[in-house]
PDB file of C-alpha atoms in Angstrom:
ATOM      1  CA  ASN A   8      -3.049  16.200  14.159  1.00  0.00           C
ATOM      2  CA  ALA A   9      -1.825  19.006  11.954  1.00  0.00           C
ATOM      3  CA  GLY A  10       0.410  16.607  10.002  1.00  0.00           C
ATOM      4  CA  VAL A  11       3.289  18.413   8.311  1.00  0.00           C
ATOM      5  CA  THR A  12       3.332  22.198   8.406  1.00  0.00           C
ATOM      6  CA  GLN A  13       5.601  24.534   6.501  1.00  0.00           C
ATOM      7  CA  THR A  14       6.198  28.250   6.785  1.00  0.00           C
ATOM      8  CA  PRO A  15       6.257  30.576   5.022  1.00  0.00           C
ATOM      9  CA  LYS A  16       3.941  29.728   2.117  1.00  0.00           C
ATOM     10  CA  PHE A  17       5.586  32.306  -0.140  1.00  0.00           C
ATOM     11  CA  GLN A  18       8.848  34.201   0.025  1.00  0.00           C
ATOM     12  CA  VAL A  19      10.726  36.618  -2.198  1.00  0.00           C
ATOM     13  CA  LEU A  20      14.423  37.058  -1.578  1.00  0.00           C
ATOM     14  CA  LYS A  21      17.176  39.056  -3.138  1.00  0.00           C
ATOM     15  CA  THR A  22      20.343  37.343  -4.287  1.00  0.00           C
ATOM     16  CA  GLY A  23      22.699  36.869  -1.367  1.00  0.00           C
ATOM     17  CA  GLN A  24      20.070  36.985   1.356  1.00  0.00           C
ATOM     18  CA  SER A  25      19.721  34.098   3.758  1.00  0.00           C
ATOM     19  CA  MET A  26      16.574  32.606   5.202  1.00  0.00           C
ATOM     20  CA  THR A  27      15.184  29.545   6.954  1.00  0.00           C
ATOM     21  CA  LEU A  28      12.259  27.496   5.724  1.00  0.00           C
ATOM     22  CA  GLN A  29      10.457  25.932   8.649  1.00  0.00           C
ATOM     23  CA  CYS A  30       9.026  22.428   8.740  1.00  0.00           C
ATOM     24  CA  ALA A  31       7.307  20.697  11.626  1.00  0.00           C
ATOM     25  CA  GLN A  32       5.449  17.421  12.041  1.00  0.00           C
ATOM     26  CA  ASP A  33       3.358  16.124  14.914  1.00  0.00           C
ATOM     27  CA  MET A  34       3.216  12.461  13.916  1.00  0.00           C
ATOM     28  CA  ASN A  35       6.367  11.420  15.797  1.00  0.00           C
ATOM     29  CA  HIS A  36       8.001  10.259  12.577  1.00  0.00           C
ATOM     30  CA  GLU A  37      11.724   9.599  12.698  1.00  0.00           C
ATOM     31  CA  TYR A  38      12.423  10.320   9.045  1.00  0.00           C
ATOM     32  CA  MET A  39      12.079  13.729   7.430  1.00  0.00           C
ATOM     33  CA  SER A  40      13.178  15.073   4.060  1.00  0.00           C
ATOM     34  CA  TRP A  41      13.400  18.270   2.077  1.00  0.00           C
ATOM     35  CA  TYR A  42      12.691  18.313  -1.648  1.00  0.00           C
ATOM     36  CA  ARG A  43      12.621  20.936  -4.306  1.00  0.00           C
ATOM     37  CA  GLN A  44      10.337  20.690  -7.315  1.00  0.00           C
ATOM     38  CA  ASP A  45      11.154  22.426 -10.563  1.00  0.00           C
ATOM     39  CA  PRO A  46       9.477  22.197 -13.984  1.00  0.00           C
ATOM     40  CA  GLY A  47      11.001  19.405 -16.037  1.00  0.00           C
ATOM     41  CA  MET A  48      13.099  18.158 -13.101  1.00  0.00           C
ATOM     42  CA  GLY A  49      10.609  16.492 -10.835  1.00  0.00           C
ATOM     43  CA  LEU A  50      11.109  16.187  -7.103  1.00  0.00           C
ATOM     44  CA  ARG A  51      14.743  16.217  -6.036  1.00  0.00           C
ATOM     45  CA  LEU A  52      15.974  15.387  -2.554  1.00  0.00           C
ATOM     46  CA  ILE A  53      18.005  18.142  -0.876  1.00  0.00           C
ATOM     47  CA  HIS A  54      18.682  16.776   2.626  1.00  0.00           C
ATOM     48  CA  TYR A  55      17.144  14.171   4.854  1.00  0.00           C
ATOM     49  CA  SER A  56      17.205  13.083   8.461  1.00  0.00           C
ATOM     50  CA  VAL A  57      16.751   9.646   9.970  1.00  0.00           C
ATOM     51  CA  GLY A  58      16.252  10.964  13.490  1.00  0.00           C
ATOM     52  CA  ALA A  59      17.016  13.791  15.866  1.00  0.00           C
ATOM     53  CA  GLY A  60      20.658  14.791  15.589  1.00  0.00           C
ATOM     54  CA  ILE A  61      21.228  12.890  12.323  1.00  0.00           C
ATOM     55  CA  THR A  62      21.158  14.482   8.887  1.00  0.00           C
ATOM     56  CA  ASP A  63      22.571  13.581   5.512  1.00  0.00           C
ATOM     57  CA  GLN A  64      22.816  14.997   2.033  1.00  0.00           C
ATOM     58  CA  GLY A  65      20.478  14.160  -0.768  1.00  0.00           C
ATOM     59  CA  GLU A  66      20.801  14.681  -4.471  1.00  0.00           C
ATOM     60  CA  VAL A  67      21.127  18.499  -4.547  1.00  0.00           C
ATOM     61  CA  PRO A  68      22.470  19.700  -1.173  1.00  0.00           C
ATOM     62  CA  ASN A  69      24.693  22.590  -2.291  1.00  0.00           C
ATOM     63  CA  GLY A  70      23.609  25.947  -0.930  1.00  0.00           C
ATOM     64  CA  TYR A  71      21.443  24.450   1.798  1.00  0.00           C
ATOM     65  CA  ASN A  72      21.958  23.463   5.427  1.00  0.00           C
ATOM     66  CA  VAL A  73      19.719  21.501   7.735  1.00  0.00           C
ATOM     67  CA  SER A  74      19.631  20.558  11.391  1.00  0.00           C
ATOM     68  CA  ARG A  75      17.407  18.250  13.426  1.00  0.00           C
ATOM     69  CA  SER A  76      17.527  19.153  17.074  1.00  0.00           C
ATOM     70  CA  THR A  77      14.098  17.645  17.797  1.00  0.00           C
ATOM     71  CA  THR A  78      11.978  14.914  16.211  1.00  0.00           C
ATOM     72  CA  GLU A  79       9.343  17.477  15.321  1.00  0.00           C
ATOM     73  CA  ASP A  80      11.343  20.168  13.515  1.00  0.00           C
ATOM     74  CA  PHE A  81      13.518  20.067  10.423  1.00  0.00           C
ATOM     75  CA  PRO A  82      14.402  23.574   9.196  1.00  0.00           C
ATOM     76  CA  LEU A  83      16.110  24.204   5.862  1.00  0.00           C
ATOM     77  CA  ARG A  84      18.528  27.127   5.659  1.00  0.00           C
ATOM     78  CA  LEU A  85      19.506  28.923   2.495  1.00  0.00           C
ATOM     79  CA  LEU A  86      22.911  30.374   3.199  1.00  0.00           C
ATOM     80  CA  SER A  87      23.177  32.898   0.367  1.00  0.00           C
ATOM     81  CA  ALA A  88      20.201  32.771  -1.958  1.00  0.00           C
ATOM     82  CA  ALA A  89      20.759  32.507  -5.702  1.00  0.00           C
ATOM     83  CA  PRO A  90      18.236  32.751  -8.567  1.00  0.00           C
ATOM     84  CA  SER A  91      18.842  29.030  -9.227  1.00  0.00           C
ATOM     85  CA  GLN A  92      17.175  28.346  -5.886  1.00  0.00           C
ATOM     86  CA  THR A  93      13.871  29.708  -7.115  1.00  0.00           C
ATOM     87  CA  SER A  94      11.640  26.699  -6.658  1.00  0.00           C
ATOM     88  CA  VAL A  95       8.855  25.093  -4.687  1.00  0.00           C
ATOM     89  CA  TYR A  96      10.174  23.431  -1.540  1.00  0.00           C
ATOM     90  CA  PHE A  97       8.395  20.506   0.083  1.00  0.00           C
ATOM     91  CA  CYS A  98       9.127  18.976   3.438  1.00  0.00           C
ATOM     92  CA  ALA A  99       8.117  15.358   3.948  1.00  0.00           C
ATOM     93  CA  SER A 100       7.732  13.183   7.002  1.00  0.00           C
ATOM     94  CA  ILE A 101       8.085   9.434   6.749  1.00  0.00           C
ATOM     95  CA  PRO A 102       6.956   6.811   9.266  1.00  0.00           C
ATOM     96  CA  GLY A 103       9.817   4.387   8.776  1.00  0.00           C
ATOM     97  CA  PRO A 104      13.030   3.482   6.986  1.00  0.00           C
ATOM     98  CA  ASN A 105      11.381   1.768   4.030  1.00  0.00           C
ATOM     99  CA  GLN A 106       9.844   5.072   2.956  1.00  0.00           C
ATOM    100  CA  GLU A 107       6.614   3.372   2.164  1.00  0.00           C
ATOM    101  CA  THR A 108       4.569   6.530   2.544  1.00  0.00           C
ATOM    102  CA  GLN A 109       5.676  10.129   2.533  1.00  0.00           C
ATOM    103  CA  TYR A 110       3.521  12.829   4.073  1.00  0.00           C
ATOM    104  CA  PHE A 111       4.230  16.181   2.494  1.00  0.00           C
ATOM    105  CA  GLY A 112       3.753  19.657   3.825  1.00  0.00           C
ATOM    106  CA  PRO A 113       1.897  22.227   1.688  1.00  0.00           C
ATOM    107  CA  GLY A 114       5.119  23.657   0.273  1.00  0.00           C
ATOM    108  CA  THR A 115       6.960  26.960   0.226  1.00  0.00           C
ATOM    109  CA  ARG A 116       7.181  28.903  -3.030  1.00  0.00           C
ATOM    110  CA  LEU A 117      10.462  30.784  -3.155  1.00  0.00           C
ATOM    111  CA  LEU A 118      11.457  33.424  -5.678  1.00  0.00           C
ATOM    112  CA  VAL A 119      15.031  34.686  -5.659  1.00  0.00           C
ATOM    113  CA  LEU A 120      15.594  37.879  -7.605  1.00  0.00           C
TER     114      LEU A 120
ATOM    115  CA  ARG B  25      17.621   8.225 -20.195  1.00  0.00           C
ATOM    116  CA  LYS B  26      15.827   8.973 -16.936  1.00  0.00           C
ATOM    117  CA  GLU B  27      15.618   6.183 -14.385  1.00  0.00           C
ATOM    118  CA  VAL B  28      11.844   6.606 -14.122  1.00  0.00           C
ATOM    119  CA  GLU B  29       9.931   7.740 -17.175  1.00  0.00           C
ATOM    120  CA  GLN B  30       6.330   8.778 -17.635  1.00  0.00           C
ATOM    121  CA  ASP B  31       4.374  10.129 -20.548  1.00  0.00           C
ATOM    122  CA  PRO B  32       3.770  13.742 -19.492  1.00  0.00           C
ATOM    123  CA  GLY B  33       0.421  13.915 -21.294  1.00  0.00           C
ATOM    124  CA  PRO B  34      -1.806  15.757 -20.954  1.00  0.00           C
ATOM    125  CA  PHE B  35      -4.441  13.084 -21.150  1.00  0.00           C
ATOM    126  CA  ASN B  36      -7.787  14.723 -21.855  1.00  0.00           C
ATOM    127  CA  VAL B  37     -10.685  12.369 -21.234  1.00  0.00           C
ATOM    128  CA  PRO B  38     -14.448  12.797 -20.790  1.00  0.00           C
ATOM    129  CA  GLU B  39     -16.158  12.016 -17.512  1.00  0.00           C
ATOM    130  CA  GLY B  40     -16.854   8.329 -17.174  1.00  0.00           C
ATOM    131  CA  ALA B  41     -13.958   7.267 -19.373  1.00  0.00           C
ATOM    132  CA  THR B  42     -11.335   4.722 -18.462  1.00  0.00           C
ATOM    133  CA  VAL B  43      -7.766   5.928 -18.679  1.00  0.00           C
ATOM    134  CA  ALA B  44      -4.448   4.176 -18.103  1.00  0.00           C
ATOM    135  CA  PHE B  45      -0.953   5.468 -17.471  1.00  0.00           C
ATOM    136  CA  ASN B  46       2.288   3.590 -17.641  1.00  0.00           C
ATOM    137  CA  CYS B  47       5.574   4.287 -15.943  1.00  0.00           C
ATOM    138  CA  THR B  48       8.822   2.567 -16.903  1.00  0.00           C
ATOM    139  CA  TYR B  49      11.856   2.159 -14.680  1.00  0.00           C
ATOM    140  CA  SER B  50      15.361   1.206 -15.737  1.00  0.00           C
ATOM    141  CA  ASN B  51      16.949  -0.157 -12.567  1.00  0.00           C
ATOM    142  CA  SER B  52      16.147  -3.790 -11.916  1.00  0.00           C
ATOM    143  CA  ALA B  53      17.138  -3.287  -8.255  1.00  0.00           C
ATOM    144  CA  SER B  54      13.928  -1.336  -7.757  1.00  0.00           C
ATOM    145  CA  GLN B  55      12.014  -2.838  -4.876  1.00  0.00           C
ATOM    146  CA  SER B  56       8.801  -0.975  -4.253  1.00  0.00           C
ATOM    147  CA  PHE B  57       6.557   1.236  -6.274  1.00  0.00           C
ATOM    148  CA  PHE B  58       3.977   3.911  -5.677  1.00  0.00           C
ATOM    149  CA  TRP B  59       1.578   6.251  -7.370  1.00  0.00           C
ATOM    150  CA  TYR B  60       1.224   9.738  -5.914  1.00  0.00           C
ATOM    151  CA  ARG B  61      -1.294  12.340  -6.947  1.00  0.00           C
ATOM    152  CA  GLN B  62      -0.458  16.033  -7.103  1.00  0.00           C
ATOM    153  CA  ASP B  63      -3.095  18.694  -7.607  1.00  0.00           C
ATOM    154  CA  CYS B  64      -2.098  21.986  -9.158  1.00  0.00           C
ATOM    155  CA  ARG B  65       0.078  24.000  -6.769  1.00  0.00           C
ATOM    156  CA  LYS B  66      -0.395  21.474  -3.986  1.00  0.00           C
ATOM    157  CA  GLU B  67       1.746  18.837  -2.347  1.00  0.00           C
ATOM    158  CA  PRO B  68       1.974  15.233  -3.579  1.00  0.00           C
ATOM    159  CA  LYS B  69      -0.209  12.731  -1.763  1.00  0.00           C
ATOM    160  CA  LEU B  70       0.058   8.969  -1.815  1.00  0.00           C
ATOM    161  CA  LEU B  71      -2.586   7.451  -4.050  1.00  0.00           C
ATOM    162  CA  MET B  72      -1.590   3.821  -3.728  1.00  0.00           C
ATOM    163  CA  SER B  73       1.286   1.435  -3.403  1.00  0.00           C
ATOM    164  CA  VAL B  74       1.818  -1.059  -6.192  1.00  0.00           C
ATOM    165  CA  TYR B  75       2.117  -4.693  -5.209  1.00  0.00           C
ATOM    166  CA  SER B  76       3.483  -7.536  -7.276  1.00  0.00           C
ATOM    167  CA  SER B  77       0.105  -9.195  -7.464  1.00  0.00           C
ATOM    168  CA  GLY B  78      -1.617  -5.985  -8.492  1.00  0.00           C
ATOM    169  CA  ASN B  79      -4.007  -4.093  -6.286  1.00  0.00           C
ATOM    170  CA  GLU B  80      -7.266  -2.235  -6.546  1.00  0.00           C
ATOM    171  CA  ASP B  81      -8.730   0.612  -4.551  1.00  0.00           C
ATOM    172  CA  GLY B  82     -12.186   1.525  -5.733  1.00  0.00           C
ATOM    173  CA  ARG B  83     -11.907   2.882  -9.272  1.00  0.00           C
ATOM    174  CA  PHE B  84      -8.127   2.691  -9.248  1.00  0.00           C
ATOM    175  CA  THR B  85      -6.069  -0.357 -10.186  1.00  0.00           C
ATOM    176  CA  ALA B  86      -2.289  -0.542 -10.053  1.00  0.00           C
ATOM    177  CA  GLN B  87      -0.164  -3.246 -11.600  1.00  0.00           C
ATOM    178  CA  LEU B  88       3.501  -4.127 -11.688  1.00  0.00           C
ATOM    179  CA  ASN B  89       5.305  -5.916 -14.485  1.00  0.00           C
ATOM    180  CA  ARG B  90       8.810  -6.705 -13.271  1.00  0.00           C
ATOM    181  CA  ALA B  91       9.834  -8.530 -16.445  1.00  0.00           C
ATOM    182  CA  SER B  92       9.170  -5.475 -18.592  1.00  0.00           C
ATOM    183  CA  GLN B  93       9.989  -3.043 -15.784  1.00  0.00           C
ATOM    184  CA  TYR B  94       6.881  -0.937 -15.757  1.00  0.00           C
ATOM    185  CA  ILE B  95       3.994  -0.108 -13.491  1.00  0.00           C
ATOM    186  CA  SER B  96       0.556   1.002 -14.556  1.00  0.00           C
ATOM    187  CA  LEU B  97      -2.376   2.899 -13.129  1.00  0.00           C
ATOM    188  CA  LEU B  98      -5.893   2.383 -14.438  1.00  0.00           C
ATOM    189  CA  ILE B  99      -8.679   4.773 -13.536  1.00  0.00           C
ATOM    190  CA  ARG B 100     -12.206   3.659 -14.299  1.00  0.00           C
ATOM    191  CA  ASP B 101     -15.283   5.873 -14.508  1.00  0.00           C
ATOM    192  CA  SER B 102     -13.211   9.064 -14.401  1.00  0.00           C
ATOM    193  CA  LYS B 103     -14.505  11.953 -12.313  1.00  0.00           C
ATOM    194  CA  LEU B 104     -13.809  15.646 -12.715  1.00  0.00           C
ATOM    195  CA  SER B 105     -12.011  15.456  -9.367  1.00  0.00           C
ATOM    196  CA  ASP B 106      -9.504  12.985 -10.812  1.00  0.00           C
ATOM    197  CA  SER B 107      -7.913  15.843 -12.765  1.00  0.00           C
ATOM    198  CA  ALA B 108      -4.380  16.059 -11.407  1.00  0.00           C
ATOM    199  CA  THR B 109      -0.813  15.045 -12.109  1.00  0.00           C
ATOM    200  CA  TYR B 110       0.020  11.436 -11.287  1.00  0.00           C
ATOM    201  CA  LEU B 111       3.564  10.787 -10.132  1.00  0.00           C
ATOM    202  CA  CYS B 112       5.234   7.427 -10.385  1.00  0.00           C
ATOM    203  CA  VAL B 113       7.735   6.703  -7.609  1.00  0.00           C
ATOM    204  CA  VAL B 114      10.243   3.876  -7.429  1.00  0.00           C
ATOM    205  CA  ASN B 115      12.106   2.865  -4.286  1.00  0.00           C
ATOM    206  CA  ARG B 116      15.383   1.055  -4.852  1.00  0.00           C
ATOM    207  CA  GLN B 117      18.325  -0.057  -2.825  1.00  0.00           C
ATOM    208  CA  ALA B 118      21.304   2.337  -2.963  1.00  0.00           C
ATOM    209  CA  GLY B 119      24.141   0.969  -0.870  1.00  0.00           C
ATOM    210  CA  ASN B 120      22.919   0.696   2.697  1.00  0.00           C
ATOM    211  CA  ASN B 121      20.029   3.013   2.021  1.00  0.00           C
ATOM    212  CA  ARG B 122      16.946   3.109  -0.069  1.00  0.00           C
ATOM    213  CA  LYS B 123      16.482   5.822  -2.619  1.00  0.00           C
ATOM    214  CA  LEU B 124      13.234   7.194  -3.967  1.00  0.00           C
ATOM    215  CA  ILE B 125      13.208   8.070  -7.649  1.00  0.00           C
ATOM    216  CA  TRP B 126      10.366  10.320  -8.751  1.00  0.00           C
ATOM    217  CA  GLY B 127       8.930  10.488 -12.221  1.00  0.00           C
ATOM    218  CA  LEU B 128       7.984  13.845 -13.711  1.00  0.00           C
ATOM    219  CA  GLY B 129       4.314  12.982 -13.706  1.00  0.00           C
ATOM    220  CA  THR B 130       1.456  12.436 -16.118  1.00  0.00           C
ATOM    221  CA  SER B 131      -1.140  15.164 -16.357  1.00  0.00           C
ATOM    222  CA  LEU B 132      -4.797  14.130 -16.501  1.00  0.00           C
ATOM    223  CA  ALA B 133      -7.677  16.440 -17.330  1.00  0.00           C
ATOM    224  CA  VAL B 134     -11.175  14.995 -17.005  1.00  0.00           C
ATOM    225  CA  ASN B 135     -13.678  17.063 -18.929  1.00  0.00           C
ATOM    226  CA  PRO B 136     -17.450  17.386 -18.407  1.00  0.00           C
TER     227      PRO B 136
END
């Protein structure tokens, strides 16, 4: 099993550009989440999904969209990148609703100029 | 005041030392607790869950004190490879859902 994969590993964008961060898992987990991690802020939840076709907002959803058309994939879209979205983005896959264990992807480092 | 607080460190200890970290949480509705480890520029990985009765995994011991609202992580016989940031995570009920609250982490450097 590959676990949780994320692409790209690094990305530089200009303000106003859009892009999609890809996340895929092969563990057949129902729950998936997107986090961003910033110095002094810790991990903050952007969006999450409890199953295919179901998504919901987390703590910091503004400027991001998600969709979950399959169990495996959970892409995160930046609609119009802003410098405040410079961060490290982690996707996580969770076996069940109690969130007992989260399996993280390797992360995407995003710089918005 | 943050809902989950950790001493950021860094803790600098020699190999073989015993080191302990605490993490305090403010919401008494918190239900489950975890320690994650994050290496520099890598993703967090679950180190261990924290059970009410305390639990041990090799050199690592985790304890929960609900009365004082803190959890602890003890590392015995520290290895160079233990150098990392240790994240405290608290899972609490939020309406019909559960919410994970992440601490900012405690940095550990084990020196030869």
